[in-house]
């Protein structure tokens, strides 16, 4: 399943080619059983069947009084009380009622529950004020039958899905394991965000961006800051690369004198599949592979990071989780003109999107250079500006990627 790309030093790929390549080279990770609190955001790898009828017994759906259906009396004697969790089977005689709480197990067949609001209690007696055909019972098996498949494998586990798993006693679902991610932020200029940069230095924003991005996938990366120096990066890789499924190297992906990522990865035996994309922002992009380990060399520019993470790294994570192949693009309407300048290269433009009457609307954000971060204050989308596009008018339809996680 090798993707055919231009040979050797000329591995320039379009964004679609990179996405396609990633879907091919990123194989689903091994599966493991995890406890429910840790299973959110994972892909389920087994079908889940109902172990018993759902519900497993007839349950009252209201707070009220159980009486015989065939008993048309208006006044009853309350002979027992059933709370949720009780199990008190009994045959009711005509004229008898049982107080029953929502979720309580019906004491026998052939009953109806009169809502509390429709009855008046006087000591041990009960007057029914209103009664209709509604039985107010959730019958055994009405939601699902024992053995029925409730969840097919291959879906993301949402909070609701997890609740369903808990309800059927699947406390250790089989899921794909999380990828182990190593992130190196390279550069002599970067200092931690809590430090005051000296002249010529900048705060490292990429490490925080990468961590927050991965946290959406519940991935806790190993992160290191290393100087712009191949030896330092090699030492960092030597100590942790062997256990990584995914290696992200920020900065140094280009072709400058100090851009060593490509050479470094080759030294470690990686095959370089891509060394450049035609898309902006994020042109010097390296995608490399060694066995099942995938490495990305990401351009250091923060906006390029934002683009590459949300397009390519996301595609890799989806494939590693066992859910590749879905298009990341949606369509929406531009709320303002976008000054694409007929650039020969495809572009990803930061934007804010929201649903408006069921239609995705996109407001392009200010963008001058991929070094600018200010647009990231509210960016939750990237508009795909196709190669050669001129000014895109307000109200035109465009493709975009949402950078909000919707598993
Ligand atoms: P590079 O890809 O290393 O050539 O870096 C491209 C640009 O991104 C340069 O202006 C860098 O200073 C900047 N940059 C690199 N790493 C980071 C980082 N971790 N946080 C913020 N900006 C960065
Ligand atoms: Mg650099």
CSV table of C-alpha atoms and ligand atoms in Angstrom, one decimal:
chain,number,residue,atom,x,y,z
A,1,UNK,CA,0.0,0.0,0.0
A,2,UNK,CA,2.8,2.4,-0.9
A,3,UNK,CA,1.7,5.8,-2.1
A,4,UNK,CA,3.4,6.9,-5.2
A,5,UNK,CA,4.9,10.3,-4.9
A,6,UNK,CA,7.5,12.0,-7.0
A,7,UNK,CA,10.9,10.4,-6.3
A,8,UNK,CA,13.7,11.4,-3.9
A,9,UNK,CA,14.4,15.0,-3.4
A,10,UNK,CA,11.3,16.3,-5.0
A,11,UNK,CA,8.7,15.1,-2.6
A,12,UNK,CA,6.3,18.0,-2.9
A,13,UNK,CA,2.7,17.1,-2.3
A,14,UNK,CA,-0.6,18.8,-2.3
A,15,UNK,CA,-2.7,18.9,0.9
A,16,UNK,CA,-5.0,16.2,-0.5
A,17,UNK,CA,-2.0,14.0,-1.4
A,18,UNK,CA,-0.6,14.4,2.1
A,19,UNK,CA,-4.0,13.5,3.6
A,20,UNK,CA,-4.3,10.5,1.3
A,21,UNK,CA,-0.8,9.3,2.2
A,22,UNK,CA,-1.4,9.6,5.9
A,23,UNK,CA,-4.5,7.5,5.6
A,24,UNK,CA,-2.4,4.8,4.0
A,25,UNK,CA,0.7,4.8,6.2
A,26,UNK,CA,-0.9,5.3,9.6
A,27,UNK,CA,-2.2,1.9,10.7
A,28,UNK,CA,-4.6,1.4,13.5
A,29,UNK,CA,-2.9,1.0,16.8
A,30,UNK,CA,-3.3,-2.1,18.9
A,31,UNK,CA,-6.4,-2.6,21.1
A,32,UNK,CA,-6.6,-2.6,24.8
A,33,UNK,CA,-9.3,-2.8,27.5
A,34,UNK,CA,-9.7,0.3,29.6
A,35,UNK,CA,-11.9,1.3,32.4
A,36,UNK,CA,-14.9,3.5,31.4
A,37,UNK,CA,-13.5,6.7,32.9
A,38,UNK,CA,-10.6,6.4,30.5
A,39,UNK,CA,-12.5,5.3,27.5
A,40,UNK,CA,-13.9,8.6,26.3
A,41,UNK,CA,-12.7,9.8,22.9
A,42,UNK,CA,-11.4,6.3,21.9
A,43,UNK,CA,-12.6,4.1,19.1
A,44,UNK,CA,-14.6,1.1,20.2
A,45,UNK,CA,-13.3,-2.2,18.7
A,46,UNK,CA,-15.9,-4.7,19.7
A,47,UNK,CA,-19.7,-5.0,19.2
A,48,UNK,CA,-21.7,-4.4,22.4
A,49,UNK,CA,-24.7,-6.6,23.0
A,50,UNK,CA,-27.4,-6.3,25.6
A,51,UNK,CA,-26.6,-8.9,28.3
A,52,UNK,CA,-30.3,-8.9,29.3
A,53,UNK,CA,-33.5,-7.3,28.2
A,54,UNK,CA,-33.5,-3.5,28.5
A,55,UNK,CA,-35.1,-2.7,30.8
A,56,UNK,CA,-34.6,-6.1,32.5
A,57,UNK,CA,-38.0,-5.9,34.3
A,58,UNK,CA,-41.2,-3.9,34.0
A,59,UNK,CA,-40.6,-0.5,35.7
A,60,UNK,CA,-42.9,2.3,36.5
A,61,UNK,CA,-42.1,5.4,34.4
A,62,UNK,CA,-43.9,7.7,36.9
A,63,UNK,CA,-44.3,8.3,40.5
A,64,UNK,CA,-47.8,7.0,41.4
A,65,UNK,CA,-50.0,4.1,42.3
A,66,UNK,CA,-50.1,0.7,40.7
A,67,UNK,CA,-53.6,-0.7,40.3
A,68,UNK,CA,-55.1,-3.6,38.3
A,69,UNK,CA,-55.9,-2.6,34.7
A,70,UNK,CA,-59.2,-4.5,35.0
A,71,UNK,CA,-60.1,-2.7,38.2
A,72,UNK,CA,-62.3,0.3,37.4
A,73,UNK,CA,-62.8,1.3,41.0
A,74,UNK,CA,-62.3,5.0,41.9
A,75,UNK,CA,-61.2,4.3,45.5
A,76,UNK,CA,-58.4,2.0,46.5
A,77,UNK,CA,-56.7,0.8,49.6
A,78,UNK,CA,-52.9,1.3,49.5
A,79,UNK,CA,-51.4,-2.0,50.6
A,80,UNK,CA,-47.7,-1.6,50.0
A,81,UNK,CA,-45.0,0.8,48.9
A,82,UNK,CA,-42.4,0.0,46.3
A,83,UNK,CA,-39.3,2.2,45.9
A,84,UNK,CA,-36.8,2.1,43.1
A,85,UNK,CA,-34.5,-0.8,43.9
A,86,UNK,CA,-37.2,-2.9,45.8
A,87,UNK,CA,-38.3,-6.3,44.5
A,88,UNK,CA,-41.7,-7.1,46.0
A,89,UNK,CA,-43.8,-9.3,43.7
A,90,UNK,CA,-47.4,-9.7,44.7
A,91,UNK,CA,-50.9,-10.2,43.1
A,92,UNK,CA,-53.1,-7.2,43.7
A,93,UNK,CA,-56.7,-7.8,44.6
A,94,UNK,CA,-59.5,-5.7,43.2
A,95,UNK,CA,-59.6,-2.4,45.2
A,96,UNK,CA,-55.9,-2.6,46.1
A,97,UNK,CA,-53.2,-0.2,45.1
A,98,UNK,CA,-49.5,-0.1,45.7
A,99,UNK,CA,-47.6,3.1,46.0
A,100,UNK,CA,-44.7,3.0,43.5
A,101,UNK,CA,-41.8,5.3,42.7
A,102,UNK,CA,-40.4,6.1,39.3
A,103,UNK,CA,-38.2,3.2,38.3
A,104,UNK,CA,-39.8,0.9,40.8
A,105,UNK,CA,-40.3,-2.8,39.7
A,106,UNK,CA,-44.0,-3.5,39.1
A,107,UNK,CA,-45.2,-6.2,41.5
A,108,UNK,CA,-47.0,-8.2,38.8
A,109,UNK,CA,-48.3,-8.2,35.2
A,110,UNK,CA,-51.6,-6.7,34.2
A,111,UNK,CA,-51.1,-3.4,36.1
A,112,UNK,CA,-51.4,0.3,35.3
A,113,UNK,CA,-49.7,3.1,37.2
A,114,UNK,CA,-51.9,6.1,38.0
A,115,UNK,CA,-49.9,9.2,38.3
A,116,UNK,CA,-49.6,10.7,41.7
A,117,UNK,CA,-50.9,14.0,40.3
A,118,UNK,CA,-54.1,12.1,39.2
A,119,UNK,CA,-54.9,10.7,42.7
A,120,UNK,CA,-55.6,12.0,46.2
A,121,UNK,CA,-54.3,10.2,49.2
A,122,UNK,CA,-56.4,10.0,52.4
A,123,UNK,CA,-54.5,8.0,54.9
A,124,UNK,CA,-54.4,4.4,53.7
A,125,UNK,CA,-57.0,5.1,50.9
A,126,UNK,CA,-56.7,6.6,47.5
A,127,UNK,CA,-59.2,8.4,45.3
A,128,UNK,CA,-58.4,8.3,41.6
A,129,UNK,CA,-59.3,11.6,40.0
A,130,UNK,CA,-58.4,10.9,36.5
A,131,UNK,CA,-57.5,7.8,34.6
A,132,UNK,CA,-56.8,7.0,30.9
A,133,UNK,CA,-55.3,4.1,28.9
A,134,UNK,CA,-51.7,5.1,29.5
A,135,UNK,CA,-50.1,2.4,31.6
A,136,UNK,CA,-47.0,4.4,32.6
A,137,UNK,CA,-44.8,1.4,32.5
A,138,UNK,CA,-41.5,0.8,30.7
A,139,UNK,CA,-41.9,-2.8,29.8
A,140,UNK,CA,-39.2,-5.4,30.0
A,141,UNK,CA,-37.3,-5.5,26.7
A,142,UNK,CA,-39.0,-2.5,25.1
A,143,UNK,CA,-35.7,-0.6,24.6
A,144,UNK,CA,-33.7,-3.7,23.5
A,145,UNK,CA,-33.8,-7.5,23.7
A,146,UNK,CA,-31.1,-9.6,25.3
A,147,UNK,CA,-28.4,-10.4,22.8
A,148,UNK,CA,-29.3,-7.5,20.5
A,149,UNK,CA,-26.3,-5.5,19.2
A,150,UNK,CA,-26.5,-2.0,20.8
A,151,UNK,CA,-23.2,-0.5,19.5
A,152,UNK,CA,-21.3,-1.5,16.4
A,153,UNK,CA,-17.5,-1.5,16.6
A,154,UNK,CA,-15.6,1.4,15.0
A,155,UNK,CA,-17.4,4.4,16.6
A,156,UNK,CA,-16.0,7.1,18.8
A,157,UNK,CA,-17.0,6.8,22.4
A,158,UNK,CA,-19.1,9.9,23.3
A,159,UNK,CA,-20.3,10.6,26.8
A,160,UNK,CA,-23.7,9.2,25.8
A,161,UNK,CA,-22.1,6.0,24.4
A,162,UNK,CA,-20.2,5.6,27.6
A,163,UNK,CA,-23.4,5.9,29.6
A,164,UNK,CA,-24.9,3.2,27.5
A,165,UNK,CA,-21.9,1.0,28.0
A,166,UNK,CA,-22.1,1.5,31.8
A,167,UNK,CA,-25.8,0.6,31.7
A,168,UNK,CA,-25.1,-2.8,30.1
A,169,UNK,CA,-22.2,-3.6,32.4
A,170,UNK,CA,-19.4,-3.1,29.8
A,171,UNK,CA,-17.0,-1.7,32.3
A,172,UNK,CA,-13.8,-2.4,30.3
A,173,UNK,CA,-14.5,-1.8,26.7
A,174,UNK,CA,-12.0,-2.8,24.0
A,175,UNK,CA,-10.6,0.3,22.4
A,176,UNK,CA,-7.6,1.3,20.3
A,177,UNK,CA,-4.8,2.4,22.6
A,178,UNK,CA,-3.7,6.1,22.5
A,179,UNK,CA,-0.7,6.9,20.5
A,180,UNK,CA,2.5,7.8,22.3
A,181,UNK,CA,3.6,11.2,21.0
A,182,UNK,CA,6.9,12.8,21.3
A,183,UNK,CA,7.1,16.5,20.6
A,184,UNK,CA,10.4,18.4,20.1
A,185,UNK,CA,10.2,22.2,19.9
A,186,UNK,CA,13.4,23.3,18.3
A,187,UNK,CA,14.9,26.8,18.1
A,188,UNK,CA,17.5,28.9,19.8
A,189,UNK,CA,15.1,31.8,20.1
A,190,UNK,CA,12.3,30.2,22.1
A,191,UNK,CA,11.9,30.5,25.9
A,192,UNK,CA,9.1,29.1,28.0
A,193,UNK,CA,6.0,31.3,28.1
A,194,UNK,CA,6.5,32.1,31.8
A,195,UNK,CA,9.9,33.6,31.1
A,196,UNK,CA,10.7,37.1,29.9
A,197,UNK,CA,12.3,36.8,26.5
A,198,UNK,CA,15.6,38.6,26.0
A,199,UNK,CA,16.0,40.7,22.8
A,200,UNK,CA,15.9,38.4,19.8
A,201,UNK,CA,14.0,35.7,21.7
A,202,UNK,CA,10.3,34.8,21.5
A,203,UNK,CA,8.0,32.8,23.8
A,204,UNK,CA,7.4,29.3,22.7
A,205,UNK,CA,3.8,29.1,21.8
A,206,UNK,CA,3.9,26.0,19.7
A,207,UNK,CA,4.5,23.6,22.7
A,208,UNK,CA,1.3,24.9,24.3
A,209,UNK,CA,-0.6,24.7,21.0
A,210,UNK,CA,0.6,21.1,20.4
A,211,UNK,CA,-0.2,20.0,23.9
A,212,UNK,CA,-3.7,21.6,23.9
A,213,UNK,CA,-4.4,20.1,20.5
A,214,UNK,CA,-3.4,16.6,21.6
A,215,UNK,CA,-5.3,16.9,24.8
A,216,UNK,CA,-8.5,17.0,22.8
A,217,UNK,CA,-7.6,13.4,21.9
A,218,UNK,CA,-6.7,12.7,25.5
A,219,UNK,CA,-3.1,12.3,24.4
A,220,UNK,CA,-0.4,13.5,26.8
A,221,UNK,CA,2.7,14.0,24.8
A,222,UNK,CA,6.3,13.9,26.0
A,223,UNK,CA,7.5,17.4,25.2
A,224,UNK,CA,11.1,18.7,25.0
A,225,UNK,CA,12.6,22.1,24.1
A,226,UNK,CA,15.8,21.7,22.3
A,227,UNK,CA,18.2,24.2,20.7
A,228,UNK,CA,18.4,24.5,16.9
A,229,UNK,CA,21.1,22.0,16.7
A,230,UNK,CA,21.1,18.5,15.2
A,231,UNK,CA,23.2,17.0,18.0
A,232,UNK,CA,20.8,18.2,20.7
A,233,UNK,CA,17.8,16.9,18.8
A,234,UNK,CA,19.5,13.6,18.1
A,235,UNK,CA,20.1,13.1,21.8
A,236,UNK,CA,16.4,13.9,22.5
A,237,UNK,CA,15.3,11.5,19.9
A,238,UNK,CA,17.7,8.7,21.0
A,239,UNK,CA,16.2,8.7,24.5
A,240,UNK,CA,12.5,8.7,23.6
A,241,UNK,CA,11.9,8.1,19.9
A,242,UNK,CA,11.9,4.3,20.1
A,243,UNK,CA,8.7,4.2,22.1
A,244,UNK,CA,6.8,6.8,20.1
A,245,UNK,CA,4.1,6.1,17.6
A,246,UNK,CA,4.1,9.7,16.5
A,247,UNK,CA,7.0,12.2,16.5
A,248,UNK,CA,6.4,15.9,16.0
A,249,UNK,CA,9.3,18.2,15.5
A,250,UNK,CA,8.5,21.9,15.5
A,251,UNK,CA,10.8,24.2,13.5
A,252,UNK,CA,13.7,23.3,11.4
A,253,UNK,CA,11.6,21.6,8.7
A,254,UNK,CA,12.6,24.0,6.0
A,255,UNK,CA,15.8,24.0,3.8
A,256,UNK,CA,17.8,26.6,5.7
A,257,UNK,CA,21.3,26.0,6.9
A,258,UNK,CA,20.0,25.1,10.4
A,259,UNK,CA,17.0,23.1,9.3
A,260,UNK,CA,18.1,19.7,10.3
A,261,UNK,CA,14.9,17.8,10.8
A,262,UNK,CA,15.0,15.9,7.5
A,263,UNK,CA,18.6,14.9,7.9
A,264,UNK,CA,18.1,13.9,11.5
A,265,UNK,CA,15.1,11.7,10.6
A,266,UNK,CA,17.1,10.0,7.8
A,267,UNK,CA,19.8,9.3,10.2
A,268,UNK,CA,17.3,7.4,12.4
A,269,UNK,CA,16.3,5.3,9.4
A,270,UNK,CA,13.1,7.2,8.5
A,271,UNK,CA,11.8,7.2,4.9
A,272,UNK,CA,10.9,10.8,3.9
A,273,UNK,CA,7.6,10.6,2.1
A,274,UNK,CA,7.0,14.3,1.8
A,275,UNK,CA,9.3,17.2,2.4
A,276,UNK,CA,7.1,20.1,1.1
A,277,UNK,CA,3.5,20.9,0.5
A,278,UNK,CA,2.1,23.2,-2.1
A,279,UNK,CA,-0.3,24.5,0.5
A,280,UNK,CA,0.0,27.7,2.5
A,281,UNK,CA,0.5,28.1,5.4
A,282,UNK,CA,2.7,25.2,6.2
A,283,UNK,CA,4.8,24.8,3.2
A,284,UNK,CA,7.9,23.1,4.6
A,285,UNK,CA,6.2,20.0,5.9
A,286,UNK,CA,8.0,16.7,6.4
A,287,UNK,CA,6.2,13.4,6.7
A,288,UNK,CA,8.4,10.5,7.4
A,289,UNK,CA,7.9,6.9,8.4
A,290,UNK,CA,10.0,4.2,10.1
A,291,UNK,CA,8.2,1.0,10.7
A,292,UNK,CA,5.0,2.0,12.4
A,293,UNK,CA,6.4,5.3,13.7
A,294,UNK,CA,5.2,8.4,11.8
A,295,UNK,CA,7.2,11.6,12.1
A,296,UNK,CA,6.2,15.1,11.1
A,297,UNK,CA,8.5,18.0,10.7
A,298,UNK,CA,6.3,21.0,11.2
A,299,UNK,CA,7.2,24.6,10.2
A,300,UNK,CA,7.8,26.7,13.3
A,301,UNK,CA,5.4,29.4,12.4
A,302,UNK,CA,2.5,29.3,14.8
A,303,UNK,CA,-0.2,29.6,12.2
A,304,UNK,CA,1.5,27.0,10.0
A,305,UNK,CA,1.4,24.8,13.1
A,306,UNK,CA,-2.3,25.4,13.6
A,307,UNK,CA,-2.9,24.4,10.0
A,308,UNK,CA,-0.7,21.3,10.0
A,309,UNK,CA,-2.0,20.1,13.3
A,310,UNK,CA,-5.6,20.5,12.3
A,311,UNK,CA,-5.2,19.0,8.8
A,312,UNK,CA,-2.4,16.5,8.8
A,313,UNK,CA,-1.7,15.5,12.4
A,314,UNK,CA,-5.5,15.1,12.9
A,315,UNK,CA,-5.7,12.8,9.8
A,316,UNK,CA,-2.9,10.8,11.2
A,317,UNK,CA,-4.5,10.5,14.6
A,318,UNK,CA,-7.8,9.5,13.1
A,319,UNK,CA,-6.1,6.7,11.1
A,320,UNK,CA,-4.1,5.6,14.1
A,321,UNK,CA,-7.3,5.4,16.1
A,322,UNK,CA,-8.8,3.1,13.4
A,323,UNK,CA,-11.1,5.7,11.9
A,324,UNK,CA,-9.4,7.0,8.7
A,325,UNK,CA,-10.9,8.0,5.4
A,326,UNK,CA,-13.5,10.6,6.2
A,327,UNK,CA,-13.1,13.9,4.5
A,328,UNK,CA,-12.2,16.6,7.0
A,329,UNK,CA,-13.9,19.3,4.8
A,330,UNK,CA,-17.3,20.8,5.2
A,331,UNK,CA,-18.9,23.5,3.1
A,332,UNK,CA,-20.1,26.9,4.4
A,333,UNK,CA,-20.9,30.4,3.3
A,334,UNK,CA,-18.5,33.4,3.5
A,335,UNK,CA,-19.8,36.2,5.6
A,336,UNK,CA,-17.2,38.6,4.2
A,337,UNK,CA,-15.1,38.8,1.1
A,338,UNK,CA,-11.8,37.1,1.3
A,339,UNK,CA,-8.9,38.8,-0.6
A,340,UNK,CA,-7.3,35.7,-2.1
A,341,UNK,CA,-4.8,37.1,-4.6
A,342,UNK,CA,-4.9,34.5,-7.3
A,343,UNK,CA,-2.0,32.8,-5.6
A,344,UNK,CA,-0.8,29.8,-7.4
A,345,UNK,CA,-0.8,27.8,-4.2
A,346,UNK,CA,-3.7,26.4,-2.2
A,347,UNK,CA,-4.2,28.3,1.0
A,348,UNK,CA,-5.8,27.6,4.4
A,349,UNK,CA,-7.2,30.8,5.8
A,350,UNK,CA,-8.1,31.2,9.5
A,351,UNK,CA,-11.7,31.9,10.1
A,352,UNK,CA,-14.5,31.8,12.7
A,353,UNK,CA,-17.4,29.5,11.8
A,354,UNK,CA,-20.8,29.0,13.4
A,355,UNK,CA,-24.1,27.5,12.4
A,356,UNK,CA,-26.7,30.0,11.4
A,357,UNK,CA,-30.1,28.5,10.6
A,358,UNK,CA,-28.5,25.2,9.8
A,359,UNK,CA,-25.9,26.7,7.5
A,360,UNK,CA,-22.2,27.0,8.4
A,361,UNK,CA,-21.2,30.6,8.1
A,362,UNK,CA,-17.5,31.7,8.0
A,363,UNK,CA,-16.0,35.0,9.0
A,364,UNK,CA,-12.4,35.2,7.6
A,365,UNK,CA,-10.0,36.5,10.2
A,366,UNK,CA,-7.1,38.9,9.7
A,367,UNK,CA,-4.2,37.2,8.2
A,368,UNK,CA,-1.0,38.7,6.9
A,369,UNK,CA,1.8,36.3,7.7
A,370,UNK,CA,1.8,32.8,9.0
A,371,UNK,CA,3.9,34.2,11.9
A,372,UNK,CA,0.9,36.2,13.1
A,373,UNK,CA,-0.9,34.7,16.0
A,374,UNK,CA,-3.6,37.2,16.7
A,375,UNK,CA,-6.1,35.5,14.4
A,376,UNK,CA,-5.8,32.4,16.6
A,377,UNK,CA,-7.7,34.3,19.3
A,378,UNK,CA,-11.0,33.2,17.8
A,379,UNK,CA,-10.0,30.9,14.9
A,380,UNK,CA,-12.1,27.7,14.9
A,381,UNK,CA,-11.9,27.0,11.2
A,382,UNK,CA,-9.6,27.0,8.2
A,383,UNK,CA,-11.0,28.0,4.9
A,384,UNK,CA,-9.6,26.2,1.9
A,385,UNK,CA,-8.8,28.7,-0.8
A,386,UNK,CA,-8.1,26.7,-3.9
A,387,UNK,CA,-5.0,27.4,-6.0
A,388,UNK,CA,-5.4,30.4,-8.3
A,389,UNK,CA,-8.6,31.6,-6.6
A,390,UNK,CA,-9.1,35.3,-7.0
A,391,UNK,CA,-11.0,37.4,-4.5
A,392,UNK,CA,-13.8,35.3,-2.9
A,393,UNK,CA,-16.9,37.3,-2.6
A,394,UNK,CA,-19.2,37.5,0.4
A,395,UNK,CA,-21.9,34.8,0.2
A,396,UNK,CA,-19.8,32.4,-1.9
A,397,UNK,CA,-19.6,28.8,-0.8
A,398,UNK,CA,-16.3,27.6,0.4
A,399,UNK,CA,-14.8,24.4,1.8
A,400,UNK,CA,-13.4,24.6,5.4
A,401,UNK,CA,-12.1,22.4,8.2
A,402,UNK,CA,-13.5,22.9,11.6
A,403,UNK,CA,-10.7,22.9,14.2
A,404,UNK,CA,-13.2,22.2,16.9
A,405,UNK,CA,-13.1,18.6,17.9
A,406,UNK,CA,-16.2,16.7,17.0
A,407,UNK,CA,-15.3,13.0,17.5
B,1,LIG,P1,11.5,27.5,11.7
B,1,LIG,O1,10.5,26.6,11.1
B,1,LIG,O2,12.4,26.9,12.8
B,1,LIG,O3,12.4,28.1,10.6
B,1,LIG,O4,10.7,28.7,12.3
B,1,LIG,C1,9.9,29.5,11.6
B,1,LIG,C2,9.4,30.6,12.4
B,1,LIG,O5,8.6,30.1,13.5
B,1,LIG,C3,10.5,31.5,13.1
B,1,LIG,O6,10.0,32.8,13.0
B,1,LIG,C4,10.5,30.9,14.5
B,1,LIG,O7,11.0,31.9,15.4
B,1,LIG,C5,9.1,30.6,14.7
B,1,LIG,N1,9.0,29.6,15.8
B,1,LIG,C6,9.7,28.4,15.8
B,1,LIG,N2,9.4,27.7,16.9
B,1,LIG,C7,8.5,28.4,17.5
B,1,LIG,C8,7.8,28.1,18.7
B,1,LIG,N3,8.0,27.0,19.4
B,1,LIG,N4,6.9,29.1,19.2
B,1,LIG,C9,6.7,30.2,18.4
B,1,LIG,N5,7.3,30.4,17.3
B,1,LIG,C10,8.2,29.6,16.8
B,2,LIG,MG1,13.9,27.2,13.9
